[in-house]
mmCIF file of C-alpha atoms and ligand atoms in Angstrom:
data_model
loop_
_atom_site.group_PDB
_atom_site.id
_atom_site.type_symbol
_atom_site.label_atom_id
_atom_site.label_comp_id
_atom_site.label_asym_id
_atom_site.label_seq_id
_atom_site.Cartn_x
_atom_site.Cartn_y
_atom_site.Cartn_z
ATOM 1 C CA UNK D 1 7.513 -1.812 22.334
ATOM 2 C CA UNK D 2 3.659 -1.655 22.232
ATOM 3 C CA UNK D 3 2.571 1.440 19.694
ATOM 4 C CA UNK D 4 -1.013 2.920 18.889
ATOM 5 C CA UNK D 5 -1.129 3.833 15.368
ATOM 6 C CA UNK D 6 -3.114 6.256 13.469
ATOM 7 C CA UNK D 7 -3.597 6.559 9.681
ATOM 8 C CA UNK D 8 -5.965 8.776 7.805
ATOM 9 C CA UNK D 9 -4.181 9.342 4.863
ATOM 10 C CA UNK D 10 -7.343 8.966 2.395
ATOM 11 C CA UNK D 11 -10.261 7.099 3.406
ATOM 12 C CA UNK D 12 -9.933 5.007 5.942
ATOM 13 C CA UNK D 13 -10.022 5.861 9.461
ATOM 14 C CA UNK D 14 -7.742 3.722 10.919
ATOM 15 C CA UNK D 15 -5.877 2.772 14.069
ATOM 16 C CA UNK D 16 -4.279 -0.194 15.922
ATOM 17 C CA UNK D 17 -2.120 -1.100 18.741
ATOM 18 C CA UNK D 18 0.798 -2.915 17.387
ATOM 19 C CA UNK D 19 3.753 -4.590 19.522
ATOM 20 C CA UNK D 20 7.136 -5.017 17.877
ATOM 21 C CA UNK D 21 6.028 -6.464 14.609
ATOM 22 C CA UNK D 22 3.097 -8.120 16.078
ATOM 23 C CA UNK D 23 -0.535 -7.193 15.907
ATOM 24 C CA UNK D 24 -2.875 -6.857 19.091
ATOM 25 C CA UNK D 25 -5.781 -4.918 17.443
ATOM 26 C CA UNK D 26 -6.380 -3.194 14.016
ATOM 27 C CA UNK D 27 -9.476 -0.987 13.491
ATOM 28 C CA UNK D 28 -10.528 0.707 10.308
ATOM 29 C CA UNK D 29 -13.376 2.340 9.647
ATOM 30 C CA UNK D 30 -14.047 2.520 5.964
ATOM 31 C CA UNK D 31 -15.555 5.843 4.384
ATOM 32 C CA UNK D 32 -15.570 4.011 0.667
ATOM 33 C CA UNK D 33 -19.259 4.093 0.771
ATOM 34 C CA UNK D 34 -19.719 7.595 1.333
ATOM 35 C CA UNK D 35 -17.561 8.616 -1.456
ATOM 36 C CA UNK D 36 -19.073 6.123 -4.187
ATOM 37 C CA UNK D 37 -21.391 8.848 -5.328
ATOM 38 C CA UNK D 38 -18.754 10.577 -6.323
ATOM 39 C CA UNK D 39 -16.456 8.329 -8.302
ATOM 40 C CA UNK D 40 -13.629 8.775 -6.194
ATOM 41 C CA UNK D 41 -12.699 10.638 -3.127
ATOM 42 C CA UNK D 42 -14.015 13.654 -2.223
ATOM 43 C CA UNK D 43 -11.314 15.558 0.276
ATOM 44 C CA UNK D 44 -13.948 17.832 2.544
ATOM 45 C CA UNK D 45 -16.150 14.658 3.165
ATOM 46 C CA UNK D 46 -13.067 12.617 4.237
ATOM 47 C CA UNK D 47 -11.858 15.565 6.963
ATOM 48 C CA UNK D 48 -15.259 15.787 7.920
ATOM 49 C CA UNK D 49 -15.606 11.823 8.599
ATOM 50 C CA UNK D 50 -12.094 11.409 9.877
ATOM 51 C CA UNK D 51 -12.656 13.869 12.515
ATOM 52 C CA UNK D 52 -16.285 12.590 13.561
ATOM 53 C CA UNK D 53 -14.648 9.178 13.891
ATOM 54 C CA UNK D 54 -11.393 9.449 14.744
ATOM 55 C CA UNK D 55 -11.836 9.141 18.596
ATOM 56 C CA UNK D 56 -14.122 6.192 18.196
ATOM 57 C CA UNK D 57 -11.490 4.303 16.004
ATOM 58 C CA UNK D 58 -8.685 5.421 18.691
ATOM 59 C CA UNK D 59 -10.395 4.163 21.399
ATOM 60 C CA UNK D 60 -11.676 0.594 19.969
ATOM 61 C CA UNK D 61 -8.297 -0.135 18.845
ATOM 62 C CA UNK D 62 -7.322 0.581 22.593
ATOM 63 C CA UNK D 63 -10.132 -1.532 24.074
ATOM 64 C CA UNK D 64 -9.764 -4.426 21.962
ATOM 65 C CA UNK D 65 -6.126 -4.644 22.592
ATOM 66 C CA UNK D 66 -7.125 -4.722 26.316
ATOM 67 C CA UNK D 67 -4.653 -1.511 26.464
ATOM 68 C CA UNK D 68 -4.703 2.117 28.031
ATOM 69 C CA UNK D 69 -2.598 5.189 26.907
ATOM 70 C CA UNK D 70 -1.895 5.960 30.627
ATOM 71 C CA UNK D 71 0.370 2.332 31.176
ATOM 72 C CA UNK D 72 0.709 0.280 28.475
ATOM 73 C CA UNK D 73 1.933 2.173 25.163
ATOM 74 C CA UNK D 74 5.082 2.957 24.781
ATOM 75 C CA UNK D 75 4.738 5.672 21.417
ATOM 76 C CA UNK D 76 2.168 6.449 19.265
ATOM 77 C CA UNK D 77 2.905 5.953 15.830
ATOM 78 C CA UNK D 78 1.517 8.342 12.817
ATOM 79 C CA UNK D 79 1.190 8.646 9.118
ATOM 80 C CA UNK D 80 2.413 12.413 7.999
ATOM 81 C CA UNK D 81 2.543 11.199 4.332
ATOM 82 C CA UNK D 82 1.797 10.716 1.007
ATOM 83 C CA UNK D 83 -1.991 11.586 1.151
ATOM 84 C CA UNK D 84 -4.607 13.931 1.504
ATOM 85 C CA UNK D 85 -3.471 17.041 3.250
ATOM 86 C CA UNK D 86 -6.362 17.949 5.111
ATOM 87 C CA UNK D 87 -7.259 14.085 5.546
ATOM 88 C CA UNK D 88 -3.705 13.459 7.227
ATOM 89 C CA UNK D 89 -4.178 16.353 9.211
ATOM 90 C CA UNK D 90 -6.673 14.769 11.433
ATOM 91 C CA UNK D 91 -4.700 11.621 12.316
ATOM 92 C CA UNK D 92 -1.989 14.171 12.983
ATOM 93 C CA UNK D 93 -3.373 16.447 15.399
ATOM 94 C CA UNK D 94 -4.666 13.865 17.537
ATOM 95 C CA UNK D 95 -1.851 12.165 17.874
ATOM 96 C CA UNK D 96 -0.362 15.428 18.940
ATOM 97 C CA UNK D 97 -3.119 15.901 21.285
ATOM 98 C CA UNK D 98 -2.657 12.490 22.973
ATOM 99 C CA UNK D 99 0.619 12.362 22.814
ATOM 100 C CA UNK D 100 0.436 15.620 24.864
ATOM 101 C CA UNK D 101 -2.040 14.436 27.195
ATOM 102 C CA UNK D 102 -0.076 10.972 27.873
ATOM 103 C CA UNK D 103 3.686 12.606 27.420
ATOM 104 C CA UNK D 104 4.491 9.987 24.839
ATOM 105 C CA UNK D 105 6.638 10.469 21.817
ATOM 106 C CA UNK D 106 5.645 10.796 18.590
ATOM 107 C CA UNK D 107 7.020 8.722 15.683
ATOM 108 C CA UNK D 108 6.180 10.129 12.343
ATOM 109 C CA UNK D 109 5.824 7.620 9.148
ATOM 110 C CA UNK D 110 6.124 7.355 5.718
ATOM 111 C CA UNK D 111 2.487 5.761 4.110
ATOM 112 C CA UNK D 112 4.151 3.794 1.419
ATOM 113 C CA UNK D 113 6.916 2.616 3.652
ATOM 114 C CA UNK D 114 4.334 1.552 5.796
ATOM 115 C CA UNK D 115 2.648 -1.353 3.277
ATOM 116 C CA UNK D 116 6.179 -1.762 1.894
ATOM 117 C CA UNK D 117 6.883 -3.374 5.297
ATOM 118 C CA UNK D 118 3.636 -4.503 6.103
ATOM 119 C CA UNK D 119 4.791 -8.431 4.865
ATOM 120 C CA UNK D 120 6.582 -8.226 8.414
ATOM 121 C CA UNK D 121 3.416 -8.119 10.429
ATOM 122 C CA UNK D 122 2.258 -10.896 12.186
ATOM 123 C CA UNK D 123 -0.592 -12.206 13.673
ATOM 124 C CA UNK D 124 -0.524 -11.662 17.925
ATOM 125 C CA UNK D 125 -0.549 -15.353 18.356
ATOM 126 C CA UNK D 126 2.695 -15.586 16.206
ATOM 127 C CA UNK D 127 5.024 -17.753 17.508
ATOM 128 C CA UNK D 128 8.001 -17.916 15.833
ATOM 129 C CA UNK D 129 10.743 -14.643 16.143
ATOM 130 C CA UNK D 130 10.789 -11.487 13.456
ATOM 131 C CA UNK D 131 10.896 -12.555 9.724
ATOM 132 C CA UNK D 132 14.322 -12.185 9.434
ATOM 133 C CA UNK D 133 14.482 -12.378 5.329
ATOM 134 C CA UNK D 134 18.021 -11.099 4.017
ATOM 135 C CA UNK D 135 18.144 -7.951 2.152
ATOM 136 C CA UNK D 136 18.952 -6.577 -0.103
ATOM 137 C CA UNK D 137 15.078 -7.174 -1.347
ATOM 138 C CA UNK D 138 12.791 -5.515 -3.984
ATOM 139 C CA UNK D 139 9.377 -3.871 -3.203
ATOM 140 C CA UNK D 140 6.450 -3.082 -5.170
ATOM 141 C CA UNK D 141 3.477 -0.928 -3.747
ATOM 142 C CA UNK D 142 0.234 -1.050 -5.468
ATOM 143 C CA UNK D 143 -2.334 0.710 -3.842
ATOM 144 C CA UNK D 144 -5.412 3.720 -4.922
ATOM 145 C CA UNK D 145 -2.802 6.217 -4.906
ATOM 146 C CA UNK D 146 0.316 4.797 -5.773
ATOM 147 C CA UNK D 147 2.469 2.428 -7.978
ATOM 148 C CA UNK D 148 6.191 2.275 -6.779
ATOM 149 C CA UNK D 149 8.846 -0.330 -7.949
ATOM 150 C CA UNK D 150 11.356 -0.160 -4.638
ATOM 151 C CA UNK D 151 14.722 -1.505 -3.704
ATOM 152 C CA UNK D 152 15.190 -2.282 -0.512
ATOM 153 C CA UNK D 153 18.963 -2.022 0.534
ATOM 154 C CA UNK D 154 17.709 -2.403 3.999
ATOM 155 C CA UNK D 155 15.396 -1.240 6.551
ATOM 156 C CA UNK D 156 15.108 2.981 6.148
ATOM 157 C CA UNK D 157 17.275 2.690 2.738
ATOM 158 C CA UNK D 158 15.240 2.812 -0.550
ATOM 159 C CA UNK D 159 15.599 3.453 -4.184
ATOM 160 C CA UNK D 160 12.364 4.410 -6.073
ATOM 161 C CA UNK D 161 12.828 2.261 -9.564
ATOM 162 C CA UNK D 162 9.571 3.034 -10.895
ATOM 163 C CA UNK D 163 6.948 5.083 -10.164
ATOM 164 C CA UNK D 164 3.318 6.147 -11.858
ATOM 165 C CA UNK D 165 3.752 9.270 -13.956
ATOM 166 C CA UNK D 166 -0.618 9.866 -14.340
ATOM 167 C CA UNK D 167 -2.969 7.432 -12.466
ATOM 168 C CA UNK D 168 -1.767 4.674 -9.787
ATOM 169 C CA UNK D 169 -3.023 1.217 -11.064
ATOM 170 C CA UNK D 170 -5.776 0.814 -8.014
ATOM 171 C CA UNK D 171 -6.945 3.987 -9.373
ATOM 172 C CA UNK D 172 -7.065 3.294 -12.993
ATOM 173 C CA UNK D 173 -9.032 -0.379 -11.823
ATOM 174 C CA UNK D 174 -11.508 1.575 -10.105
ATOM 175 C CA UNK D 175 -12.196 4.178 -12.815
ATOM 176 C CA UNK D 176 -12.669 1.081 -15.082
ATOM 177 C CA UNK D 177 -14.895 -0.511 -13.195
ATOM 178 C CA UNK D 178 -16.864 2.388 -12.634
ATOM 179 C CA UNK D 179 -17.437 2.744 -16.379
ATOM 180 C CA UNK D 180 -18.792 -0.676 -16.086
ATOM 181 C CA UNK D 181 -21.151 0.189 -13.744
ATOM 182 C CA UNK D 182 -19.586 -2.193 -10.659
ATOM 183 C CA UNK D 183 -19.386 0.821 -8.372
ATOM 184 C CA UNK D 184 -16.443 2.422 -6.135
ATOM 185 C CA UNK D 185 -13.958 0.940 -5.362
ATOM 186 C CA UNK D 186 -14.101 -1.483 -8.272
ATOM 187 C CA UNK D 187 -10.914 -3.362 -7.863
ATOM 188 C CA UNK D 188 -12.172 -5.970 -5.998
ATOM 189 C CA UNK D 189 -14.852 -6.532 -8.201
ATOM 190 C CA UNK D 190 -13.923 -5.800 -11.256
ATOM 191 C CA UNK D 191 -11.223 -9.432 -10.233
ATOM 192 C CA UNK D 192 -14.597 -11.290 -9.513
ATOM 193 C CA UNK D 193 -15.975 -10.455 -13.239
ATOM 194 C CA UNK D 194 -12.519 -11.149 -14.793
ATOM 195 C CA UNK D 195 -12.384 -14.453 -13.759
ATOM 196 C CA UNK D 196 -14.940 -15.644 -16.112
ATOM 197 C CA UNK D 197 -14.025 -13.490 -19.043
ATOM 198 C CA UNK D 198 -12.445 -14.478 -22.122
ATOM 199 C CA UNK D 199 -9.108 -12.178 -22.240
ATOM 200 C CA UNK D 200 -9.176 -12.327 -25.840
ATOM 201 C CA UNK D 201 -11.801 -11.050 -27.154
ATOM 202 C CA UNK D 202 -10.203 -7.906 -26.768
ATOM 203 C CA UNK D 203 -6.666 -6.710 -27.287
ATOM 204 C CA UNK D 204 -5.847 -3.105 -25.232
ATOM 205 C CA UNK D 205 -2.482 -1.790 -26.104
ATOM 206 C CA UNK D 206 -0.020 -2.635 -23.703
ATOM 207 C CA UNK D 207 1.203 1.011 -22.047
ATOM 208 C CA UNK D 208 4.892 1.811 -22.845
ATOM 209 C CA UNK D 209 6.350 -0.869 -24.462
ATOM 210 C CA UNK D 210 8.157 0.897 -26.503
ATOM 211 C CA UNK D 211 10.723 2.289 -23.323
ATOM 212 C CA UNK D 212 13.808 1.430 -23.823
ATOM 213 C CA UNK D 213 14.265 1.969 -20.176
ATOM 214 C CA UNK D 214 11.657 0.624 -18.557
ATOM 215 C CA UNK D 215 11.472 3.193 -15.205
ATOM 216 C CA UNK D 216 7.913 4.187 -14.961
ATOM 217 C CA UNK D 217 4.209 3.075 -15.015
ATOM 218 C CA UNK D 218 1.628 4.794 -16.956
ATOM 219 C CA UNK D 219 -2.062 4.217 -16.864
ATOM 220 C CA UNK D 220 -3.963 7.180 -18.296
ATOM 221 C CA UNK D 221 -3.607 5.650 -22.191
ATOM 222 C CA UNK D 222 -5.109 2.115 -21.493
ATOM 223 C CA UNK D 223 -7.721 3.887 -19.316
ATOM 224 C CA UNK D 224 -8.512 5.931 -22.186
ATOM 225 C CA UNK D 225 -8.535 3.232 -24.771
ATOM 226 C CA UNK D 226 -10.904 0.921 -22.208
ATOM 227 C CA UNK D 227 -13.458 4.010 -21.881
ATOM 228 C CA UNK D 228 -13.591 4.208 -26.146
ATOM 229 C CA UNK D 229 -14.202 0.505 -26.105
ATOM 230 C CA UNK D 230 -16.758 0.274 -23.387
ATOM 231 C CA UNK D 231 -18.350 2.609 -25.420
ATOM 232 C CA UNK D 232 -18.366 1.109 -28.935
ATOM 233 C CA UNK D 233 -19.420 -2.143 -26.839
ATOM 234 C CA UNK D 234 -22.759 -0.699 -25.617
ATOM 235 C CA UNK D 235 -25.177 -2.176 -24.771
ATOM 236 C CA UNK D 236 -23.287 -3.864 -22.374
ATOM 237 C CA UNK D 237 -24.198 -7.834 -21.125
ATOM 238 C CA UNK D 238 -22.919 -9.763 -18.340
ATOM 239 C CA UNK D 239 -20.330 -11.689 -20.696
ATOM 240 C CA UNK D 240 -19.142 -8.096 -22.382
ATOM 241 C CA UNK D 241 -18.149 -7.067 -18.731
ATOM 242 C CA UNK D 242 -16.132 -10.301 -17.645
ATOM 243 C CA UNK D 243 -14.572 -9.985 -21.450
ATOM 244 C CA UNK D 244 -13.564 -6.491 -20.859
ATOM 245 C CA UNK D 245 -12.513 -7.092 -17.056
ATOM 246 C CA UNK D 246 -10.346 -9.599 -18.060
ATOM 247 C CA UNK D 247 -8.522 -7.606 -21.221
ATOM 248 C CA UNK D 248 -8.216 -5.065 -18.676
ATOM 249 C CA UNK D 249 -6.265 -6.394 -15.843
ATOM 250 C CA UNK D 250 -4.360 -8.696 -18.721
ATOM 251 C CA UNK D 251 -2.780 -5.176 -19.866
ATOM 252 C CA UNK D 252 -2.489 -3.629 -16.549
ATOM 253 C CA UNK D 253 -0.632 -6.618 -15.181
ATOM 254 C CA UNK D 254 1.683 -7.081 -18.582
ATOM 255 C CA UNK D 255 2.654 -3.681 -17.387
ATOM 256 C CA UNK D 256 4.010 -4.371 -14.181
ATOM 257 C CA UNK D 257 5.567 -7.395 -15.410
ATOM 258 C CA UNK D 258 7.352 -5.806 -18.213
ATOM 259 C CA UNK D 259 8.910 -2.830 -15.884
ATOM 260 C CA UNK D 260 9.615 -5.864 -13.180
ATOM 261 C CA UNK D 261 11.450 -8.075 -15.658
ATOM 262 C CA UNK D 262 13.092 -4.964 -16.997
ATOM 263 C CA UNK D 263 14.805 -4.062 -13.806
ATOM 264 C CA UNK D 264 15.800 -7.045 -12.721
ATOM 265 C CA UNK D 265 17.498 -8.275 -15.424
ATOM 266 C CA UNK D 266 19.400 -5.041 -14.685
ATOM 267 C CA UNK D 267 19.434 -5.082 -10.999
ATOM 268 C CA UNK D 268 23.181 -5.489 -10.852
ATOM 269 C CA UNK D 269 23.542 -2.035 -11.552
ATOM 270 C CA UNK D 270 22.214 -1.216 -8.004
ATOM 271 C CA UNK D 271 25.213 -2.846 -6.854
ATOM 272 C CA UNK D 272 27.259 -1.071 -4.335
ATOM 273 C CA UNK D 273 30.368 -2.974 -5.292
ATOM 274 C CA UNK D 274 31.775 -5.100 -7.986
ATOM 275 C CA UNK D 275 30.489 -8.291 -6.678
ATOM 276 C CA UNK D 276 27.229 -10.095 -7.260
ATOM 277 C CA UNK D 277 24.083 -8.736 -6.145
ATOM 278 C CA UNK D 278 21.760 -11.333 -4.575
ATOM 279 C CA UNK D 279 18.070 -10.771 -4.629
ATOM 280 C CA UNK D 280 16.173 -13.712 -2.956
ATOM 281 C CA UNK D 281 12.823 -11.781 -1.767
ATOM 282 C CA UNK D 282 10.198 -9.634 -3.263
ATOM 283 C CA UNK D 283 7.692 -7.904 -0.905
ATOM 284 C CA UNK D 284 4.174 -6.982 -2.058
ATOM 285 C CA UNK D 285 2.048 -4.554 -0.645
ATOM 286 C CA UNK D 286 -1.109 -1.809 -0.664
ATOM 287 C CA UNK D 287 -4.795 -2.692 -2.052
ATOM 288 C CA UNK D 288 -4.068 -4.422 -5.250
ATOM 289 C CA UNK D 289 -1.607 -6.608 -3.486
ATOM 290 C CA UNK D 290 -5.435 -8.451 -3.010
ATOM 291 C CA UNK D 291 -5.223 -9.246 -6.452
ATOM 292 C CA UNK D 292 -5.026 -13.345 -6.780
ATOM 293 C CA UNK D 293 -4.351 -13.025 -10.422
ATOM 294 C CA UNK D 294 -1.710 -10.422 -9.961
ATOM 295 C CA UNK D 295 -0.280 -12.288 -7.373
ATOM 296 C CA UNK D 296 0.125 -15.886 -9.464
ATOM 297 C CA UNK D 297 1.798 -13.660 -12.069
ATOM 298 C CA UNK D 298 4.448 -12.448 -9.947
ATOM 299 C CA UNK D 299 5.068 -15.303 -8.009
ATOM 300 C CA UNK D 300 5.525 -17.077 -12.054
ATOM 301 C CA UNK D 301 7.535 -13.902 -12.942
ATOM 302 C CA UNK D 302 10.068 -13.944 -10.071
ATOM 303 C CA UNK D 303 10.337 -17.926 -9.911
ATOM 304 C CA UNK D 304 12.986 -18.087 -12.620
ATOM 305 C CA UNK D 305 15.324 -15.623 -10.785
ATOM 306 C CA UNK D 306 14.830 -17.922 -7.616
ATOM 307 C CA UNK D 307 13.201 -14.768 -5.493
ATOM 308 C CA UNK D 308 9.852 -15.262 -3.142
ATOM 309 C CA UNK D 309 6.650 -13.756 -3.338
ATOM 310 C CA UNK D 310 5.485 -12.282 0.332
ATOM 311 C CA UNK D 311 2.426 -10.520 0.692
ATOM 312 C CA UNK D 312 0.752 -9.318 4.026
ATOM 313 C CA UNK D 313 -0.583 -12.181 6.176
ATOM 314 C CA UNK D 314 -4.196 -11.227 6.178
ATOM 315 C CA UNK D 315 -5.762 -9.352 3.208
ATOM 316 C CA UNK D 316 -7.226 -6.811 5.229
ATOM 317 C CA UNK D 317 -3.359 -5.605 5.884
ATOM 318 C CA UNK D 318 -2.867 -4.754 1.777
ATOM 319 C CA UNK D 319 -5.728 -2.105 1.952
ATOM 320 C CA UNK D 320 -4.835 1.255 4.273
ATOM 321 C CA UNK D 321 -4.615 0.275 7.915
ATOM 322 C CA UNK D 322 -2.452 1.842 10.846
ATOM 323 C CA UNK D 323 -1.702 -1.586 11.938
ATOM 324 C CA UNK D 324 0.944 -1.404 9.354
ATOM 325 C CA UNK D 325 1.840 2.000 10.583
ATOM 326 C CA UNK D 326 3.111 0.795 14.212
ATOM 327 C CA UNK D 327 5.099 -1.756 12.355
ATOM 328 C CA UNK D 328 6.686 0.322 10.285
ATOM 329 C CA UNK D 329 7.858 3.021 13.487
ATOM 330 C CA UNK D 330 8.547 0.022 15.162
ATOM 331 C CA UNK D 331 11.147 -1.589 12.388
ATOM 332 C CA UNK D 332 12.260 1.991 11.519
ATOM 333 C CA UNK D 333 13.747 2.554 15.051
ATOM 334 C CA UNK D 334 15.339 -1.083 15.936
ATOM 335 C CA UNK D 335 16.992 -0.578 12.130
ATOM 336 C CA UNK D 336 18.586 2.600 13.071
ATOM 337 C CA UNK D 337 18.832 1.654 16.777
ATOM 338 C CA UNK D 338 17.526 4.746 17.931
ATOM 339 C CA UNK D 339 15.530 5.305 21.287
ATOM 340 C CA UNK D 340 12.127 6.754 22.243
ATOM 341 C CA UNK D 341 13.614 9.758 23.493
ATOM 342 C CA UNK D 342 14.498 11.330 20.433
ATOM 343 C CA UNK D 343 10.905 11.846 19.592
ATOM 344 C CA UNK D 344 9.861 13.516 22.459
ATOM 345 C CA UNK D 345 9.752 17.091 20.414
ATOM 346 C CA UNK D 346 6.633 16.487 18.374
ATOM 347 C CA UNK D 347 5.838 20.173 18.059
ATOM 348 C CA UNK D 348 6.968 20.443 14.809
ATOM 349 C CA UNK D 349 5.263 17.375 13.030
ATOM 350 C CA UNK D 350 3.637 18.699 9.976
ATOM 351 C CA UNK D 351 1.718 16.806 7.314
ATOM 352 C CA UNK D 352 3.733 16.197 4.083
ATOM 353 C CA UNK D 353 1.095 15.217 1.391
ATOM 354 C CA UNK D 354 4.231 14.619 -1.395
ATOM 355 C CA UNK D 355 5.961 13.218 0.267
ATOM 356 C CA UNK D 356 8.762 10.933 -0.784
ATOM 357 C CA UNK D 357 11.256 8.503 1.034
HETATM 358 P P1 LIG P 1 -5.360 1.296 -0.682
HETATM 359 O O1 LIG P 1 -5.193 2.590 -1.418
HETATM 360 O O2 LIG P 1 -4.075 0.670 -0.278
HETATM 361 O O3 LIG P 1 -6.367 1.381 0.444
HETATM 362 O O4 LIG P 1 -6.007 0.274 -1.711
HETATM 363 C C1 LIG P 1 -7.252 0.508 -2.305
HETATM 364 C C2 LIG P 1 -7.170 0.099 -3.762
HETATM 365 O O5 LIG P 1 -7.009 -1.316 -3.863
HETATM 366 C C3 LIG P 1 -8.432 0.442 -4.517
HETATM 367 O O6 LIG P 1 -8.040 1.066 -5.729
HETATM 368 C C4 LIG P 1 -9.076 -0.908 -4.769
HETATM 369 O O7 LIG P 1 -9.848 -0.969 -5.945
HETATM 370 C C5 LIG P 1 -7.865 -1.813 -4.866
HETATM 371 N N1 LIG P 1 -8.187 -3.232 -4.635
HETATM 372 C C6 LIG P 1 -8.716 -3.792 -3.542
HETATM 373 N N2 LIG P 1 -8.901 -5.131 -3.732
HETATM 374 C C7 LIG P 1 -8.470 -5.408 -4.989
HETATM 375 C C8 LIG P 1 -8.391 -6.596 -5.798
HETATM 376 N N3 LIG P 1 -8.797 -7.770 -5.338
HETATM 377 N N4 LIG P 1 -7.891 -6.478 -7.046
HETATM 378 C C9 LIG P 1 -7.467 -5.289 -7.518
HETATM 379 N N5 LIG P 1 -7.524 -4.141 -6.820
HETATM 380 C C10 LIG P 1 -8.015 -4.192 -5.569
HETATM 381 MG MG1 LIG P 2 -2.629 3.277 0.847
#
């Protein structure tokens, strides 16, 4: 099944032509620097970008994958949620308008269920069959917008174990590093200056230790406490920036870590029935999925508990894409076995900005 995907859920433009799980092209056309002035993203300027680009983006990811609406794609994949209302809006409409044009169906998709199960991609060149890892699996999404803990039961069948209750971890990175003057988005960054800091010279208080059930993140408190230290540290040098970069993703991390040993020490209690419930994969996705650091301290976290680490193949499938879009639609309709026809109706597509799986 060959798809074109669209995603313009924030600030990316993005599209790609996907088939089955495997990935022919993958544009995106980042807006990041336009929005740097302003610390984070500005809605208006991303609807106004999105639509000046959108066609552009549509039609390189066609011509790169050698493809044309007319006889080659089967669907057209596209993201109705989370994100920016008037942002998604633009993805949505034209894939209303082509799907129109073209008289091919429309599969909507879910955002975060998108780089949930964008460790599935592969490259075009792939040779071996679908990843065929057993589930039940857990899931953890960790992009500007969001922080979700997930189990999998299987394709289409989630349980939200954690979520962010203020600021998504990408988010509270790139506030931080904006405070230490690295510019927007600082996650990447802000890793770069970490690695030669000294994580002790500074101790941030760990967010919610005290839960007794550990079922949410929170970021707003450390972000706080890192914005009063930056500023009792000022002047700021070179080594005062890798010192706090490092304290700061030491704490954010021990987060994560904390609510991911938490629930699965208790994971049985997802169990269905009385027996034993075997977890044996742990899928990582969304921007901070980048994260090398993060990712040693997982893959050391779930070793114990015998469960593998799987991240997206190429790094530039962790950020937003729509690449991971077409594989989602793709895996959402072999899971549930249903057939193009039943998405023929697209009239009453709608963009859901909350929305949840
Ligand atoms: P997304 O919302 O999925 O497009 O991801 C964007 C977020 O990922 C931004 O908050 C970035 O700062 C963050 N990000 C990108 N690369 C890294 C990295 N190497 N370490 C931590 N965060 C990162
Ligand atoms: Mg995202």
């Amino acid at each position: 099944m060959k798809i074109l995907a669209i995603d313009t859920s924030c600030d990316e433009t993005a599209a790609a032509v996907t088939e089955n799980t495997k990935i022919i092209s993958n544009i995106i056309w980042s807006q990041a620097s336009q929005h740097a002035d302003f610390g984070g993203v500005m809605p208006s300027l991303a609807q106004r970008l999105h639509r000046e680009r959108i066609d552009f983006v549509v039609n390189r990811a066609l011509s790169t994958a050698h493809c044309s609406l007319s006889t080659d794609i089967d669907a057209i994949a596209v993201t109705i949620g989370p994100g920016l209302a008037i942002a998604l809006e633009v993805g949505i409409s034209k894939a209303k308008q082509l799907s129109q044009k073209y008289n091919r169906p429309i599969i909507p998709v879910n955002h975060i269920e998108g780089h949930l199960l964008s460790c599935f991609a592969q490259p075009r060149n792939y040779k071996l069959q679908i990843i065929n890892y057993k589930f039940p699996m857990f899931g953890l999404v960790i992009s500007g917008g969001n922080t979700q803990l997930i189990y999998i039961e299987k394709i289409g069948s989630y349980k939200v174990l954690a979520e962010t209750v203020d600021d998504a971890l990408g988010e509270a990175l790139d506030k931080c590093a904006r405070v230490l003057g690295l510019g927007y988005p600082g996650g990447a960054v802000l890793e770069k200056f970490a690695r030669l800091g000294n994580a002790k010279k500074y101790v941030l208080p760990t967010p919610l230790v005290d839960d007794k059930i550990k079922n949410r993140f929170s970021y707003s408190g450390i972000k706080t406490a890192m914005f009063r230290l930056i500023e009792k540290e000022k002047p700021l040098t070179k080594e005062k920036i890798c010192n706090l970069a490092t304290s700061f993703q030491e704490v954010a991390f021990k987060h994560i870590e904390n609510v991911l040993s938490y629930q699965l020490n208790h994971k049985q209690s997802l169990a269905l029935r009385a027996q034993p419930l075997t977890i044996n994969h742990f899928l990582l996705g969304g921007g901070v999925a980048n994260n090398n650091l993060l990712r040693s301290k997982l893959r050391k976290l779930l070793k114990p508990y015998k469960i593998t680490l799987h991240t997206p193949y190429s790094k530039k499938l962790c950020g937003d894409n729509a690449a991971m879009i077409g594989v989602c639609a793709y895996l959402k309709l072999k899971a549930r076995n249903e057939k193009l026809r039943n998405y023929k109706n697209s009239d009453f597509l709608d963009r859901i900005p909350r929305m949840k799986f």
